[in-house]
Every structure is written in structure tokens, then in C-alpha cells.
Coordinates of C-alpha atoms in Angstrom, one line a residue:
X1 CA -9.6 -29.1 -65.7
X2 CA -7.5 -25.9 -64.3
X3 CA -9.8 -24.0 -66.2
X4 CA -12.4 -24.5 -63.9
X5 CA -10.6 -23.6 -60.8
X6 CA -11.0 -19.8 -59.8
X7 CA -8.2 -17.8 -59.6
X8 CA -7.9 -15.0 -56.6
X9 CA -6.7 -11.5 -57.9
X10 CA -3.9 -10.1 -55.9
X11 CA -3.3 -6.2 -54.8
X12 CA -0.8 -5.8 -57.3
X13 CA -2.8 -7.2 -60.2
X14 CA -1.4 -10.9 -60.4
X15 CA -3.5 -13.4 -60.1
X16 CA -3.1 -17.4 -58.4
X17 CA -5.3 -20.5 -58.4
X18 CA -7.4 -20.8 -55.3
X19 CA -6.1 -24.1 -54.1
X20 CA -2.5 -25.1 -54.0
X21 CA 0.0 -28.0 -53.6
X22 CA 1.8 -28.1 -50.4
X23 CA 5.2 -29.7 -50.1
X24 CA 6.4 -29.6 -46.8
X25 CA 8.2 -33.1 -45.7
X26 CA 8.0 -34.3 -49.2
X27 CA 11.5 -35.8 -50.4
X28 CA 13.6 -38.0 -51.8
X29 CA 11.6 -37.7 -55.4
X30 CA 8.5 -37.7 -53.8
X31 CA 8.2 -34.0 -54.1
X32 CA 9.0 -34.1 -58.1
X33 CA 6.7 -36.7 -58.4
X34 CA 3.7 -35.2 -56.7
X35 CA 4.5 -31.8 -58.7
X36 CA 4.3 -33.5 -62.2
X37 CA 1.0 -35.3 -61.1
X38 CA -0.1 -32.1 -59.7
X39 CA 0.7 -30.1 -62.8
X40 CA -1.1 -33.1 -64.9
X41 CA -4.2 -32.9 -63.2
X42 CA -4.5 -29.0 -63.4
X43 CA -2.6 -27.5 -60.2
X44 CA -1.0 -24.3 -61.2
X45 CA -0.2 -23.2 -57.8
X46 CA 2.8 -25.1 -55.9
X47 CA 3.8 -24.0 -52.5
X48 CA 7.5 -24.9 -51.2
X49 CA 10.3 -23.0 -49.2
X50 CA 14.1 -22.9 -48.6
X51 CA 13.6 -24.7 -45.3
X52 CA 11.8 -27.8 -46.9
X53 CA 14.8 -28.6 -48.9
X54 CA 13.1 -29.7 -52.0
X55 CA 12.9 -26.7 -54.3
X56 CA 15.1 -28.4 -56.8
X57 CA 12.5 -31.3 -56.7
X58 CA 10.0 -28.6 -57.8
X59 CA 12.1 -26.9 -59.9
X60 CA 12.8 -30.3 -62.1
X61 CA 8.8 -30.8 -62.2
X62 CA 8.3 -27.3 -63.6
X63 CA 10.8 -27.3 -66.1
X64 CA 10.1 -30.9 -67.4
X65 CA 6.4 -30.1 -67.7
X66 CA 7.6 -26.8 -69.7
X67 CA 9.8 -28.7 -72.1
X68 CA 6.8 -31.1 -72.5
X69 CA 4.7 -28.3 -73.5
X70 CA 2.1 -29.0 -70.9
X71 CA 2.6 -25.5 -69.3
X72 CA 4.7 -22.2 -70.0
X73 CA 6.5 -20.5 -67.0
X74 CA 3.9 -17.9 -67.0
X75 CA 1.0 -20.2 -66.3
X76 CA 2.2 -21.6 -63.0
X77 CA 2.7 -19.8 -59.8
X78 CA 5.4 -21.0 -57.6
X79 CA 6.1 -19.5 -54.0
X80 CA 8.9 -19.9 -51.8
X81 CA 10.3 -18.7 -48.4
X82 CA 13.0 -16.6 -47.2
X83 CA 14.3 -19.0 -44.1
X84 CA 15.1 -17.4 -40.5
X85 CA 18.8 -17.4 -40.6
X86 CA 18.8 -15.4 -43.9
X87 CA 17.0 -12.2 -42.2
X88 CA 20.1 -9.7 -42.2
X89 CA 19.2 -7.4 -45.1
X90 CA 22.6 -8.0 -46.9
X91 CA 21.7 -11.7 -47.2
X92 CA 18.3 -11.6 -48.3
X93 CA 19.5 -11.1 -52.3
X94 CA 22.1 -13.8 -51.7
X95 CA 19.3 -16.1 -50.4
X96 CA 16.6 -15.3 -53.2
X97 CA 19.7 -16.2 -55.7
X98 CA 20.6 -19.2 -54.1
X99 CA 16.7 -20.5 -53.9
X100 CA 16.5 -19.7 -57.7
X101 CA 19.4 -21.7 -58.4
X102 CA 17.7 -24.5 -56.8
X103 CA 14.8 -24.1 -58.8
X104 CA 16.8 -23.8 -61.9
X105 CA 14.1 -20.8 -62.8
X106 CA 14.8 -17.2 -63.4
X107 CA 12.3 -15.7 -61.0
X108 CA 9.8 -16.9 -58.4
X109 CA 6.3 -15.7 -58.4
X110 CA 5.8 -15.2 -54.5
X111 CA 8.8 -14.7 -52.2
X112 CA 7.5 -14.9 -48.3
X113 CA 9.3 -13.6 -45.0
X114 CA 8.7 -17.5 -43.7
X115 CA 8.5 -16.1 -39.7
X116 CA 8.6 -13.0 -38.4
X117 CA 11.5 -13.4 -35.8
X118 CA 15.2 -14.6 -36.7
X119 CA 18.2 -16.9 -36.1
X120 CA 21.9 -16.5 -36.0
X121 CA 23.8 -17.2 -39.3
X122 CA 25.9 -20.1 -39.0
X123 CA 25.9 -21.4 -42.8
X124 CA 23.6 -21.7 -45.4
X125 CA 22.2 -25.1 -44.4
X126 CA 22.6 -24.7 -40.8
X127 CA 18.8 -23.8 -40.2
X128 CA 18.3 -24.4 -36.8
X129 CA 21.7 -23.0 -35.2
X130 CA 22.1 -23.9 -31.8
X131 CA 23.8 -23.0 -28.9
X132 CA 26.0 -25.2 -26.0
X133 CA 22.6 -25.9 -24.4
X134 CA 20.9 -26.8 -27.4
X135 CA 18.7 -24.1 -27.5
X136 CA 18.0 -22.4 -31.0
X137 CA 20.1 -19.2 -31.4
X138 CA 17.8 -16.3 -32.1
X139 CA 18.6 -13.0 -33.5
X140 CA 16.7 -9.8 -33.0
X141 CA 16.7 -8.2 -36.5
X142 CA 13.8 -6.3 -37.2
X143 CA 11.6 -7.8 -39.5
X144 CA 11.2 -4.2 -41.5
X145 CA 15.1 -4.2 -41.9
X146 CA 14.2 -7.6 -43.8
X147 CA 11.2 -6.6 -45.9
X148 CA 13.0 -3.7 -47.0
X149 CA 15.6 -5.9 -48.6
X150 CA 12.8 -8.2 -49.9
X151 CA 11.2 -4.9 -51.8
X152 CA 14.4 -4.8 -53.8
X153 CA 14.1 -8.4 -55.1
X154 CA 10.6 -7.1 -57.1
X155 CA 12.9 -4.2 -58.5
X156 CA 15.4 -6.7 -59.3
X157 CA 13.0 -8.8 -61.2
X158 CA 14.0 -11.9 -59.2
X159 CA 10.5 -12.3 -57.5
X160 CA 7.3 -11.0 -59.2
X161 CA 5.5 -10.3 -55.8
X162 CA 6.3 -10.4 -52.1
X163 CA 4.5 -11.4 -48.8
X164 CA 4.8 -13.0 -45.3
X165 CA 3.9 -15.9 -43.5
X166 CA 3.1 -16.1 -39.9
X167 CA 2.5 -12.7 -39.1
X168 CA 0.0 -11.8 -36.4
X169 CA -2.2 -8.4 -36.5
X170 CA 0.5 -6.4 -34.9
X171 CA 3.0 -7.4 -36.9
X172 CA 0.9 -6.8 -40.3
X173 CA -0.2 -3.8 -39.0
X174 CA 3.4 -2.2 -38.6
X175 CA 4.6 -3.5 -41.5
X176 CA 1.7 -2.2 -43.7
X177 CA 2.5 1.1 -42.2
X178 CA 6.2 1.1 -43.0
X179 CA 6.3 -0.7 -46.5
X180 CA 6.7 0.7 -49.8
X181 CA 5.6 -2.9 -51.6
X182 CA 2.7 -3.8 -49.8
X183 CA 2.7 -7.8 -48.8
X184 CA 0.3 -9.6 -51.2
X185 CA -0.2 -12.8 -49.1
X186 CA 0.2 -13.7 -45.3
X187 CA 0.4 -17.5 -45.3
X188 CA -0.9 -19.0 -41.7
X189 CA -1.6 -22.2 -40.1
X190 CA -5.5 -22.7 -40.5
X191 CA -8.0 -25.5 -40.2
X192 CA -11.1 -26.0 -38.3
X193 CA -9.2 -26.0 -34.9
X194 CA -8.0 -23.0 -35.7
X195 CA -10.3 -21.0 -38.0
X196 CA -8.3 -17.8 -37.9
X197 CA -11.3 -15.9 -38.8
X198 CA -10.2 -12.5 -36.9
X199 CA -6.9 -12.6 -39.0
X200 CA -8.6 -13.2 -42.2
X201 CA -10.7 -10.4 -41.4
X202 CA -7.6 -8.0 -41.2
X203 CA -6.2 -9.4 -44.2
X204 CA -9.3 -9.1 -46.3
X205 CA -9.6 -5.4 -45.0
X206 CA -6.1 -4.8 -46.2
X207 CA -6.4 -6.7 -49.5
X208 CA -4.1 -9.2 -48.4
X209 CA -4.6 -12.8 -49.5
X210 CA -4.8 -15.8 -47.1
X211 CA -2.8 -18.9 -47.7
X212 CA -3.5 -21.9 -45.3
X213 CA -1.0 -24.3 -44.2
X214 CA -2.0 -27.4 -42.3
X215 CA -5.5 -27.2 -43.7
X216 CA -6.2 -30.9 -43.1
X217 CA -4.7 -30.8 -39.6
X218 CA -2.3 -33.6 -40.2
X219 CA -4.5 -36.4 -40.4
X220 CA -3.6 -39.5 -38.3
X221 CA -5.5 -42.4 -39.1
X222 CA -4.2 -44.9 -36.7
X223 CA -5.4 -42.0 -33.9
X224 CA -8.4 -40.8 -35.9
X225 CA -6.9 -37.4 -35.5
X226 CA -8.0 -34.5 -36.0
X227 CA -11.5 -35.0 -35.1
X228 CA -12.9 -33.0 -37.8
X229 CA -11.3 -35.2 -40.3
X230 CA -12.8 -38.5 -38.6
X231 CA -16.0 -37.3 -37.0
X232 CA -19.4 -38.8 -37.7
X233 CA -21.0 -34.9 -38.3
X234 CA -18.4 -34.2 -41.0
X235 CA -18.8 -37.6 -42.7
X236 CA -22.4 -36.9 -42.8
X237 CA -21.8 -33.4 -44.7
X238 CA -19.6 -35.3 -46.9
X239 CA -22.2 -37.8 -47.6
X240 CA -24.5 -35.1 -48.4
X241 CA -22.5 -34.0 -51.3
X242 CA -20.6 -37.1 -52.0
X243 CA -17.6 -35.8 -50.9
X244 CA -14.8 -37.0 -48.6
X245 CA -14.3 -35.3 -45.3
X246 CA -11.1 -33.6 -46.5
X247 CA -12.8 -32.2 -49.5
X248 CA -15.3 -30.6 -47.0
X249 CA -12.7 -29.1 -44.8
X250 CA -10.8 -27.9 -47.8
X251 CA -14.2 -26.4 -49.3
X252 CA -14.6 -24.8 -45.4
X253 CA -11.5 -23.3 -45.8
X254 CA -12.1 -21.6 -49.1
X255 CA -15.5 -20.2 -48.0
X256 CA -14.2 -18.4 -45.2
X257 CA -11.7 -16.7 -47.3
X258 CA -8.4 -18.5 -47.5
X259 CA -6.3 -20.5 -50.3
X260 CA -5.7 -24.0 -48.8
X261 CA -2.3 -25.8 -49.5
X262 CA -3.3 -29.3 -49.1
X263 CA -0.1 -31.5 -48.8
X264 CA 0.1 -34.8 -50.5
X265 CA 2.4 -36.9 -52.4
X266 CA -0.5 -39.7 -53.1
X267 CA -1.5 -38.8 -56.4
X268 CA -5.1 -40.3 -55.7
X269 CA -5.4 -37.7 -52.8
X270 CA -3.7 -34.9 -55.0
X271 CA -6.5 -35.2 -57.7
X272 CA -9.2 -35.5 -54.7
X273 CA -8.1 -32.3 -53.1
X274 CA -8.3 -30.3 -56.3
X275 CA -12.0 -31.4 -56.7
X276 CA -13.5 -29.0 -54.3
X277 CA -15.1 -26.7 -56.6
X278 CA -18.2 -28.3 -57.6
X279 CA -20.3 -27.5 -54.3
X280 CA -20.9 -25.4 -51.7
X281 CA -21.4 -25.5 -47.9
X282 CA -24.7 -24.4 -46.4
X283 CA -24.8 -22.3 -43.0
X284 CA -25.6 -25.4 -41.1
X285 CA -22.5 -27.2 -42.6
X286 CA -20.1 -23.9 -41.7
X287 CA -22.2 -24.2 -37.9
X288 CA -20.9 -27.8 -37.3
X289 CA -17.3 -26.8 -38.6
X290 CA -17.0 -23.8 -36.6
X291 CA -18.0 -25.8 -33.7
X292 CA -14.3 -27.7 -33.9
X293 CA -12.4 -24.3 -33.3
X294 CA -10.2 -24.5 -30.1
X295 CA -7.4 -21.8 -31.3
X296 CA -5.0 -24.9 -30.8
X297 CA -1.8 -24.8 -32.9
X298 CA -0.2 -27.6 -34.5
X299 CA 2.9 -25.4 -35.3
X300 CA 3.5 -23.4 -32.2
X301 CA 7.5 -22.9 -32.5
X302 CA 7.6 -22.6 -28.9
X303 CA 11.7 -22.6 -29.3
X304 CA 11.3 -18.9 -30.9
X305 CA 9.3 -17.9 -27.6
X306 CA 11.5 -15.9 -26.4
X307 CA 12.1 -13.4 -29.5
X308 CA 10.4 -10.2 -29.2
X309 CA 9.2 -11.2 -32.8
X310 CA 7.2 -14.2 -31.6
X311 CA 3.9 -13.9 -33.2
X312 CA 1.7 -16.2 -31.2
X313 CA 1.9 -14.3 -27.7
X314 CA -1.4 -12.4 -28.5
X315 CA -4.9 -13.7 -29.8
X316 CA -4.4 -13.1 -33.4

């Protein structure tokens, strides 16, 4: 099955499957089970983060599938992320090695800076350190200094590639002007309500791949939100291609130039999300999906708004 899924080439020559398994909030064995099933049905791109606290589960699943002979290590692309309390340049290598220990692997394929802003370090597991007022303790480390430390990880062979997440156009432009190793990815929140077309265009111009988190907008069946999953207009598009509304949305995100990372621990849904490469949307379908764009974020991270590196103060 995986051979039918197109791959995207990066600016450093490596390549990645054009849809990945998201694992945020997948814990307690769910993540390991989801990863095992995803690999069995053909996923070769798994996305996680130190902050998700499930790197060990992803690692266990990957090692099991290697031991079973289902995959070789080089067949699978694993992305993880440097959390905000590890931004001091002298902590970056330590953080990456800790992550590799969690996975039980010798390298990751892609290491992203999770956010451009940083927190005060109060211990490895104190991921949202707060002060006496209960406010998150921000640090003003320059992400360029963090990036330089990440570049060394590539030289050390701890990661094949490096990239960023949640960087806006100005931050990306500044990074590109000051880096030795160019980022291969910018992972951003992206779905029909926040279609990110301007940021995607900037990334494309600079040969940076965009991965889309929250691609389905965190569906809530009880409240029938987001509307682009439950709306009759999207339902009609799904009926036209014999696809679900989620599959229509994932296809849309692929066609506008992203690699979606749908998160699921439901085996059926993991399979369904992968079956989006056998149909194409037309211009009318795109017009319908474009109409849901409001620019509203699900993950505004307002606790970090006082940081000079907060990314959402500008349009894109």
C-alpha cells in the first residue's frame, strides 16, 4: 500500500511520505498500538514530540516492526521536536540525546524547534514552568542561537534533518538569512478554517515543506464542529467521490501544498485517513473548502503572547 502514496522531496535530498500519523495526546499504550497499526497499513511517516510524552511508545512500535521484518529503520521517517524549556544552546544536544533514549534509536529523521519562543528551564519534566502568579515563565533566548545548536546535531548524526514549527513569515525569513543549514520543514496549524495559503506560498518559494497539524480541526461529533467536517456542502463533495468529509479535507490540504498529520488511535480511521490518493478535487470543490477560511486558530498559545518571539501577532 505504501508504494501508492507519493513522497515529497526535501531541499537536502531526503524524502518523506505525503501524509503522516499525528500522535498528540495519544498515551497509555494508545500511541504504540496506533503506530503499530499505521505501519502495518503502510504509513512510513510518524510525527511526535518530547512534549507529547509518548516518544517511548513510538520507539517501541518502530523497533517491534523492525524486529518483525515489516520495515527497515531507513524505511520510516520519524519527526520529533525540541520543547521550549530546552532552547538554551547548551541544552539542545542534551535534549536530543534524551529524546533518542526515549525512542531507543540512534537517530531521528527530523528534529523541529517546536515553537520560536522559549521557557525558563526548571527541570526536564517541568514543561510549562509557572511563577507564583501561575503564569508561564518565558525566556527570551534568540531562536537563531537555538538553531545554531540544532545545526550541530546534524553534524553529530543525531538527526538527519532539522526544521521548525509555528514560525511566521518574518521569523522564517530571518532564520533563512542567518542559517548554515536551511530548515526542511515548517510545521503549522492548517485546516480549512486556517488555510495558511500565504505562509505556504512563502515556504514553497524557499523550498521548505509545510506539514499541517490539526488538519481536521479536532472534530467534535456532539457539537458538530468544525463545520467543514459536518456541513452538507462538504458531505456532498464526499458523496461525489465516495469519500468521507475527513478524507475530502485531507485531500484539500494535500492539494494546497501541505503534508497533513491526522491524529487518530482508531484503527479504522487510521486506514481511512490514508486513502486519499485515489481522487482529486476540482476547482468548485476548492472554492467550497476555501469558503470556510476565517483565520481563527485552535492553538493560539496566548500564554506566550508577551514573548518577543510570539509568532501570531502578524497576519502570517
